Amino acid sequence: MKSILAIFGSLFCLNVLAQEPPRSYVSYKTSEEIVIDGKADESSWKEAKWTADFIDIEGDKVPKYKTNAKMLWDDQYFYIYAKLEEPHIWATLKQRDTVIFYNNDFEVFIDPDGDTQKYIEFEVNALNTVWDLMLIEAYREGGPAIDHWDINGIKSAVNIQGTLNDASDKDQYWEVEIAMPWDVLTEASANGKIPQNDFWRVNFSRVNWNHDLKDGHYSRKKDENGRFLPEYNWVWSPQGVINMHEPEHWGYVFFSDKKPSENIEFKIPEDEHIRWAMYSLYRAQKDYYSKHQKWANTVEKLQDLPVSVLNKELNPKIEVHSSGYNLSVESPFSGKKYLIKEDGSFIQLTK
């Protein structure tokens, strides 16, 4: 584990390494028509704030090229704009729903309910070739990727400051603009509603490869044994591990009905801190199973100290059954009861 995943002290009293709070962003509502041309030159985009600079996926390295994003929404679309600095802009893949991250790409991950189930992944390269898919359950748990599920009606455009696939000059950046229809995105949401004045879990990833040049053509760089060198993964909200398919680490996007010119503060709800603590126990339970070939039936077997969130002690319980386990807890803040199952799904038991 990396240094950014330090123990929280009074925030998390766990003897397992806990994640830092995910990043958050306020996406404002626009009444302006947004033309998807990759340029984001409408006044709403100019008023929208940039995200924090992307960081290495594990959270402890500064990427060699800068990446930032912005977000807006209206009654039809969730809009995303990203700017990716890059001196060598190249892409080769042209078939929709091919494995786009074999090129340098920009990726969007959306989990409306924050339950790590039924979430959306979208990838695009500098040729504006896209791959959109739905994961019924987290890929880390063996969840199938539904490749033939499409974000019908999606609009995307790429604008390049430089020359694509031309090694004779130095490029500046490429920018991506996306409009995702709500009537498709909400298929992944339990209530099927646009999250007005509410939040969804979202993250962005940028895959960047070292490259080779042969006869003026770009390709992924290989080592002396002919194996591709590993890619760089740069993200908005750090994952702590080299795996985008741990949705509990994704950022929080709050969809305000105010205009971009207004300044709204969003504070991550207290019960979300409980969610993070429970996922720390979930990961500890997976480690316990790998060592003992059985599930721990008490929290004390997973960690020594009491589980405490925001100076409030929790009392999580584990119930082991024939097909797995349930980890449940009652919030000291809201009185709501929550449960995590062995597949990582997060369930709110009480409204």
Short mmCIF file of C-alpha atoms in Angstrom, two decimals:
data_model
loop_
_atom_site.label_atom_id
_atom_site.label_comp_id
_atom_site.label_asym_id
_atom_site.label_seq_id
_atom_site.Cartn_x
_atom_site.Cartn_y
_atom_site.Cartn_z
CA MET A 1 0.00 0.00 0.00
CA LYS A 2 1.16 3.52 -0.65
CA SER A 3 1.77 6.34 1.81
CA ILE A 4 -1.38 8.26 0.83
CA LEU A 5 -3.43 5.50 2.40
CA ALA A 6 -2.47 6.50 5.93
CA ILE A 7 -4.57 5.68 8.96
CA PHE A 8 -6.97 8.49 9.73
CA GLY A 9 -6.37 8.65 13.48
CA SER A 10 -9.58 9.93 15.05
CA LEU A 11 -11.44 9.66 11.75
CA PHE A 12 -10.95 5.89 11.33
CA CYS A 13 -9.81 3.84 14.30
CA LEU A 14 -8.95 0.77 12.21
CA ASN A 15 -5.80 -1.29 12.07
CA VAL A 16 -6.26 -1.64 8.32
CA LEU A 17 -5.15 1.08 5.95
CA ALA A 18 -8.10 3.31 5.04
CA GLN A 19 -8.62 5.40 1.98
CA GLU A 20 -8.38 9.15 2.00
CA PRO A 21 -11.74 10.85 1.48
CA PRO A 22 -12.61 10.71 -2.23
CA ARG A 23 -12.56 13.99 -4.11
CA SER A 24 -15.80 15.87 -4.75
CA TYR A 25 -17.13 18.29 -7.35
CA VAL A 26 -20.25 20.43 -7.80
CA SER A 27 -21.76 20.11 -11.27
CA TYR A 28 -24.04 23.06 -12.00
CA LYS A 29 -27.13 23.14 -14.21
CA THR A 30 -26.88 25.03 -17.46
CA SER A 31 -29.72 26.55 -19.47
CA GLU A 32 -27.37 27.24 -22.36
CA GLU A 33 -27.27 24.97 -25.39
CA ILE A 34 -24.05 22.98 -25.30
CA VAL A 35 -22.66 22.13 -28.74
CA ILE A 36 -20.58 18.97 -28.57
CA ASP A 37 -17.56 19.93 -30.67
CA GLY A 38 -14.69 19.18 -28.29
CA LYS A 39 -14.00 22.86 -27.64
CA ALA A 40 -16.12 23.76 -24.60
CA ASP A 41 -16.22 27.42 -25.53
CA GLU A 42 -19.74 28.15 -24.21
CA SER A 43 -19.99 30.59 -21.32
CA SER A 44 -21.25 27.83 -18.98
CA TRP A 45 -18.08 25.85 -19.56
CA LYS A 46 -15.97 28.95 -18.93
CA GLU A 47 -17.76 29.52 -15.61
CA ALA A 48 -17.52 25.87 -14.53
CA LYS A 49 -14.62 25.04 -12.27
CA TRP A 50 -11.85 22.62 -13.11
CA THR A 51 -11.41 19.47 -11.11
CA ALA A 52 -8.21 19.07 -9.14
CA ASP A 53 -5.28 17.89 -11.24
CA PHE A 54 -5.39 14.17 -11.95
CA ILE A 55 -3.05 12.08 -9.79
CA ASP A 56 -1.46 8.68 -10.27
CA ILE A 57 -4.04 5.98 -9.54
CA GLU A 58 -2.32 4.89 -6.31
CA GLY A 59 -2.30 8.50 -5.15
CA ASP A 60 1.37 9.19 -4.52
CA LYS A 61 2.89 10.31 -7.83
CA VAL A 62 2.38 13.41 -9.96
CA PRO A 63 1.74 12.47 -13.62
CA LYS A 64 4.15 13.80 -16.21
CA TYR A 65 1.27 15.31 -18.22
CA LYS A 66 -1.53 17.40 -16.72
CA THR A 67 -5.19 16.39 -16.94
CA ASN A 68 -8.30 18.20 -15.69
CA ALA A 69 -12.05 17.92 -16.23
CA LYS A 70 -15.26 19.94 -15.87
CA MET A 71 -18.89 18.88 -15.54
CA LEU A 72 -22.30 20.41 -16.25
CA TRP A 73 -25.83 19.08 -16.65
CA ASP A 74 -29.30 19.95 -17.89
CA ASP A 75 -32.58 18.08 -18.13
CA GLN A 76 -31.34 15.92 -21.00
CA TYR A 77 -27.62 15.35 -20.54
CA PHE A 78 -24.72 14.96 -18.15
CA TYR A 79 -21.87 16.91 -19.78
CA ILE A 80 -18.19 16.13 -19.29
CA TYR A 81 -15.21 18.00 -20.66
CA ALA A 82 -11.57 16.99 -20.22
CA LYS A 83 -8.28 18.52 -21.29
CA LEU A 84 -5.31 16.18 -21.61
CA GLU A 85 -1.85 17.66 -22.14
CA GLU A 86 0.19 15.44 -24.46
CA PRO A 87 3.23 16.11 -26.69
CA HIS A 88 2.57 12.99 -28.80
CA ILE A 89 -1.11 12.58 -29.69
CA TRP A 90 -1.74 9.26 -31.40
CA ALA A 91 -4.51 6.71 -31.80
CA THR A 92 -5.10 3.68 -34.02
CA LEU A 93 -8.35 2.00 -32.90
CA LYS A 94 -11.41 2.85 -35.00
CA GLN A 95 -13.98 0.14 -34.17
CA ARG A 96 -16.59 0.97 -31.54
CA ASP A 97 -16.52 -1.24 -28.44
CA THR A 98 -13.00 -2.47 -29.08
CA VAL A 99 -10.57 -2.34 -26.13
CA ILE A 100 -9.90 1.40 -26.31
CA PHE A 101 -7.35 1.48 -23.46
CA TYR A 102 -4.86 -0.23 -25.79
CA ASN A 103 -4.53 3.36 -27.04
CA ASN A 104 -4.06 6.40 -24.86
CA ASP A 105 -7.58 7.22 -23.72
CA PHE A 106 -9.94 9.10 -21.41
CA GLU A 107 -12.35 7.05 -19.29
CA VAL A 108 -15.52 7.79 -17.33
CA PHE A 109 -16.92 5.58 -14.54
CA ILE A 110 -20.39 6.16 -13.06
CA ASP A 111 -22.08 4.34 -10.16
CA PRO A 112 -25.36 6.18 -9.45
CA ASP A 113 -26.21 4.32 -6.23
CA GLY A 114 -22.70 3.92 -4.86
CA ASP A 115 -23.38 0.22 -4.24
CA THR A 116 -20.51 -1.01 -6.52
CA GLN A 117 -23.13 -2.81 -8.64
CA LYS A 118 -24.58 -2.00 -12.06
CA TYR A 119 -22.14 0.74 -13.00
CA ILE A 120 -21.19 2.36 -16.30
CA GLU A 121 -17.80 2.60 -18.01
CA PHE A 122 -17.03 4.78 -21.04
CA GLU A 123 -13.73 5.12 -22.90
CA VAL A 124 -12.68 7.31 -25.82
CA ASN A 125 -9.41 7.78 -27.72
CA ALA A 126 -8.09 10.70 -29.77
CA LEU A 127 -9.89 9.38 -32.85
CA ASN A 128 -13.18 9.73 -30.92
CA THR A 129 -13.62 5.96 -31.01
CA VAL A 130 -15.71 4.93 -28.02
CA TRP A 131 -16.27 1.89 -25.85
CA ASP A 132 -19.31 1.96 -23.57
CA LEU A 133 -20.34 -0.90 -21.34
CA MET A 134 -22.18 -1.78 -18.16
CA LEU A 135 -20.87 -3.88 -15.28
CA ILE A 136 -23.68 -5.73 -13.51
CA GLU A 137 -21.47 -6.24 -10.47
CA ALA A 138 -17.95 -5.09 -9.73
CA TYR A 139 -15.41 -6.50 -12.15
CA ARG A 140 -13.15 -7.38 -9.19
CA GLU A 141 -15.83 -9.89 -8.13
CA GLY A 142 -16.00 -11.47 -11.58
CA GLY A 143 -18.91 -9.34 -12.72
CA PRO A 144 -19.61 -9.65 -16.46
CA ALA A 145 -19.01 -6.67 -18.73
CA ILE A 146 -22.04 -6.09 -20.98
CA ASP A 147 -20.22 -4.91 -24.10
CA HIS A 148 -23.28 -4.66 -26.30
CA TRP A 149 -25.02 -2.29 -23.91
CA ASP A 150 -24.68 1.19 -25.37
CA ILE A 151 -25.27 4.70 -24.09
CA ASN A 152 -27.77 5.32 -26.87
CA GLY A 153 -27.83 8.93 -27.96
CA ILE A 154 -24.43 9.76 -26.51
CA LYS A 155 -22.54 12.60 -28.15
CA SER A 156 -18.76 12.94 -28.05
CA ALA A 157 -16.18 15.02 -29.86
CA VAL A 158 -12.40 15.39 -29.75
CA ASN A 159 -10.43 18.52 -30.56
CA ILE A 160 -6.67 18.33 -31.01
CA GLN A 161 -4.16 21.10 -30.48
CA GLY A 162 -1.48 19.54 -32.61
CA THR A 163 -1.50 16.91 -35.32
CA LEU A 164 -2.83 13.41 -34.76
CA ASN A 165 -0.41 10.54 -35.53
CA ASP A 166 2.31 12.91 -36.74
CA ALA A 167 5.66 12.52 -34.98
CA SER A 168 7.30 15.39 -36.85
CA ASP A 169 5.99 18.03 -34.47
CA LYS A 170 5.28 18.49 -30.75
CA ASP A 171 1.60 18.56 -29.82
CA GLN A 172 0.00 20.52 -26.97
CA TYR A 173 -3.16 18.75 -25.80
CA TRP A 174 -6.33 16.97 -26.83
CA GLU A 175 -9.72 17.75 -25.38
CA VAL A 176 -12.83 15.61 -25.09
CA GLU A 177 -16.43 16.79 -24.77
CA ILE A 178 -19.21 14.34 -23.94
CA ALA A 179 -22.99 14.54 -23.52
CA MET A 180 -24.48 11.46 -21.83
CA PRO A 181 -28.31 11.18 -21.95
CA TRP A 182 -29.98 10.88 -18.56
CA ASP A 183 -32.59 8.47 -19.86
CA VAL A 184 -29.79 5.93 -20.37
CA LEU A 185 -27.63 6.74 -17.35
CA THR A 186 -30.58 6.41 -14.99
CA GLU A 187 -30.99 2.78 -16.08
CA ALA A 188 -28.16 2.09 -13.64
CA SER A 189 -29.94 3.92 -10.81
CA ALA A 190 -32.36 2.22 -8.42
CA ASN A 191 -34.82 5.13 -8.47
CA GLY A 192 -34.38 5.99 -12.16
CA LYS A 193 -34.22 9.72 -11.39
CA ILE A 194 -31.89 12.51 -12.44
CA PRO A 195 -29.82 13.33 -9.32
CA GLN A 196 -30.95 16.96 -8.95
CA ASN A 197 -29.49 18.34 -5.71
CA ASP A 198 -28.10 14.90 -5.01
CA PHE A 199 -24.82 13.11 -5.73
CA TRP A 200 -23.59 10.18 -7.77
CA ARG A 201 -20.26 8.37 -7.53
CA VAL A 202 -18.05 9.22 -10.53
CA ASN A 203 -14.42 8.86 -11.46
CA PHE A 204 -12.24 9.61 -14.45
CA SER A 205 -9.15 7.79 -15.64
CA ARG A 206 -6.55 8.60 -18.23
CA VAL A 207 -4.53 5.69 -19.64
CA ASN A 208 -1.19 6.73 -21.11
CA TRP A 209 1.39 4.44 -22.72
CA ASN A 210 5.08 4.80 -23.45
CA HIS A 211 5.32 4.65 -27.22
CA ASP A 212 7.59 3.44 -30.02
CA LEU A 213 7.98 5.03 -33.41
CA LYS A 214 8.62 2.95 -36.53
CA ASP A 215 8.47 4.45 -39.99
CA GLY A 216 6.56 7.38 -38.50
CA HIS A 217 3.89 5.17 -36.88
CA TYR A 218 3.13 5.11 -33.17
CA SER A 219 2.66 1.93 -31.15
CA ARG A 220 2.84 0.81 -27.53
CA LYS A 221 6.40 0.39 -26.35
CA LYS A 222 7.75 -3.11 -25.61
CA ASP A 223 10.60 -4.28 -23.43
CA GLU A 224 13.59 -6.32 -24.59
CA ASN A 225 11.49 -9.50 -24.29
CA GLY A 226 8.77 -8.20 -26.56
CA ARG A 227 6.25 -7.53 -23.79
CA PHE A 228 4.32 -4.29 -23.63
CA LEU A 229 5.51 -1.94 -20.92
CA PRO A 230 2.84 -1.24 -18.28
CA GLU A 231 0.58 1.73 -18.86
CA TYR A 232 0.27 4.80 -16.67
CA ASN A 233 -3.10 5.28 -14.97
CA TRP A 234 -3.91 8.86 -13.96
CA VAL A 235 -7.20 9.54 -12.22
CA TRP A 236 -9.31 12.30 -10.70
CA SER A 237 -10.01 10.60 -7.35
CA PRO A 238 -7.18 8.28 -6.28
CA GLN A 239 -7.96 4.59 -5.97
CA GLY A 240 -5.09 3.59 -3.68
CA VAL A 241 -4.56 0.49 -5.85
CA ILE A 242 -4.02 -0.06 -9.56
CA ASN A 243 -7.64 -0.98 -10.15
CA MET A 244 -10.44 1.30 -11.30
CA HIS A 245 -12.98 -1.38 -10.42
CA GLU A 246 -13.14 -0.51 -6.73
CA PRO A 247 -16.03 1.97 -7.01
CA GLU A 248 -15.98 2.80 -3.29
CA HIS A 249 -12.94 5.00 -4.03
CA TRP A 250 -14.62 7.03 -6.77
CA GLY A 251 -15.36 10.72 -6.37
CA TYR A 252 -18.62 12.44 -5.42
CA VAL A 253 -20.36 14.61 -8.02
CA PHE A 254 -23.17 16.77 -6.61
CA PHE A 255 -25.65 17.97 -9.24
CA SER A 256 -26.76 21.43 -8.15
CA ASP A 257 -29.76 23.09 -9.79
CA LYS A 258 -27.98 26.43 -9.48
CA LYS A 259 -26.18 28.22 -12.29
CA PRO A 260 -22.43 27.77 -12.82
CA SER A 261 -21.88 31.37 -11.72
CA GLU A 262 -23.10 30.52 -8.21
CA ASN A 263 -20.82 29.05 -5.58
CA ILE A 264 -22.35 26.05 -3.83
CA GLU A 265 -20.52 24.08 -1.16
CA PHE A 266 -21.01 20.34 -1.00
CA LYS A 267 -20.10 18.39 2.10
CA ILE A 268 -19.90 14.61 1.85
CA PRO A 269 -22.62 13.25 4.18
CA GLU A 270 -21.58 11.71 7.50
CA ASP A 271 -23.05 8.33 6.59
CA GLU A 272 -20.69 8.13 3.62
CA HIS A 273 -17.81 7.95 6.11
CA ILE A 274 -19.50 4.84 7.48
CA ARG A 275 -19.54 3.39 3.97
CA TRP A 276 -15.77 3.86 3.68
CA ALA A 277 -15.19 2.18 7.04
CA MET A 278 -17.38 -0.75 6.04
CA TYR A 279 -15.48 -1.20 2.79
CA SER A 280 -12.23 -1.25 4.77
CA LEU A 281 -13.70 -4.14 6.74
CA TYR A 282 -14.90 -5.76 3.51
CA ARG A 283 -11.34 -5.70 2.14
CA ALA A 284 -10.02 -7.04 5.45
CA GLN A 285 -12.58 -9.85 5.23
CA LYS A 286 -11.32 -10.77 1.75
CA ASP A 287 -7.75 -10.88 3.12
CA TYR A 288 -8.92 -13.03 6.00
CA TYR A 289 -10.58 -15.49 3.63
CA SER A 290 -7.48 -15.77 1.45
CA LYS A 291 -5.43 -16.71 4.53
CA HIS A 292 -7.90 -18.98 6.35
CA GLN A 293 -10.23 -20.23 3.58
CA LYS A 294 -13.21 -19.15 5.64
CA TRP A 295 -14.93 -15.90 6.58
CA ALA A 296 -14.30 -14.17 9.89
CA ASN A 297 -17.45 -14.32 12.02
CA THR A 298 -16.57 -11.36 14.24
CA VAL A 299 -15.14 -7.93 13.52
CA GLU A 300 -12.50 -8.52 16.22
CA LYS A 301 -10.90 -11.14 13.97
CA LEU A 302 -10.40 -8.47 11.31
CA GLN A 303 -8.98 -5.68 13.47
CA ASP A 304 -8.03 -4.99 17.06
CA LEU A 305 -9.31 -1.48 17.69
CA PRO A 306 -12.93 -0.29 17.84
CA VAL A 307 -14.38 0.96 14.57
CA SER A 308 -14.84 4.71 14.96
CA VAL A 309 -15.99 7.26 12.39
CA LEU A 310 -15.93 11.02 12.99
CA ASN A 311 -15.38 10.32 16.70
CA LYS A 312 -18.46 8.12 16.86
CA GLU A 313 -17.93 4.45 17.68
CA LEU A 314 -19.67 1.95 15.42
CA ASN A 315 -20.81 -1.52 16.34
CA PRO A 316 -20.62 -3.56 13.12
CA LYS A 317 -21.82 -7.16 13.14
CA ILE A 318 -20.87 -10.08 10.91
CA GLU A 319 -23.31 -12.86 10.11
CA VAL A 320 -21.71 -15.80 8.24
CA HIS A 321 -24.07 -17.98 6.20
CA SER A 322 -23.78 -20.84 3.73
CA SER A 323 -23.05 -18.67 0.69
CA GLY A 324 -21.05 -15.86 2.27
CA TYR A 325 -21.61 -13.24 4.93
CA ASN A 326 -23.42 -10.03 5.81
CA LEU A 327 -21.63 -7.12 7.48
CA SER A 328 -24.16 -4.72 9.02
CA VAL A 329 -24.07 -1.55 11.08
CA GLU A 330 -26.41 1.15 12.35
CA SER A 331 -25.42 4.77 11.77
CA PRO A 332 -24.98 6.86 14.91
CA PHE A 333 -25.71 9.93 12.76
CA SER A 334 -28.95 9.01 10.97
CA GLY A 335 -30.12 5.80 12.60
CA LYS A 336 -30.12 4.13 9.19
CA LYS A 337 -28.93 0.55 8.90
CA TYR A 338 -26.46 -0.55 6.24
CA LEU A 339 -25.22 -3.89 5.01
CA ILE A 340 -22.36 -5.15 2.82
CA LYS A 341 -22.51 -8.63 1.32
CA GLU A 342 -19.66 -10.91 0.33
CA ASP A 343 -19.93 -9.66 -3.29
CA GLY A 344 -19.26 -6.08 -2.12
CA SER A 345 -22.79 -4.83 -2.74
CA PHE A 346 -23.79 -2.05 -0.35
CA ILE A 347 -27.42 -1.99 0.78
CA GLN A 348 -29.37 0.55 2.84
CA LEU A 349 -31.76 -1.51 4.98
CA THR A 350 -33.78 1.40 6.38
CA LYS A 351 -34.90 4.59 4.72
#
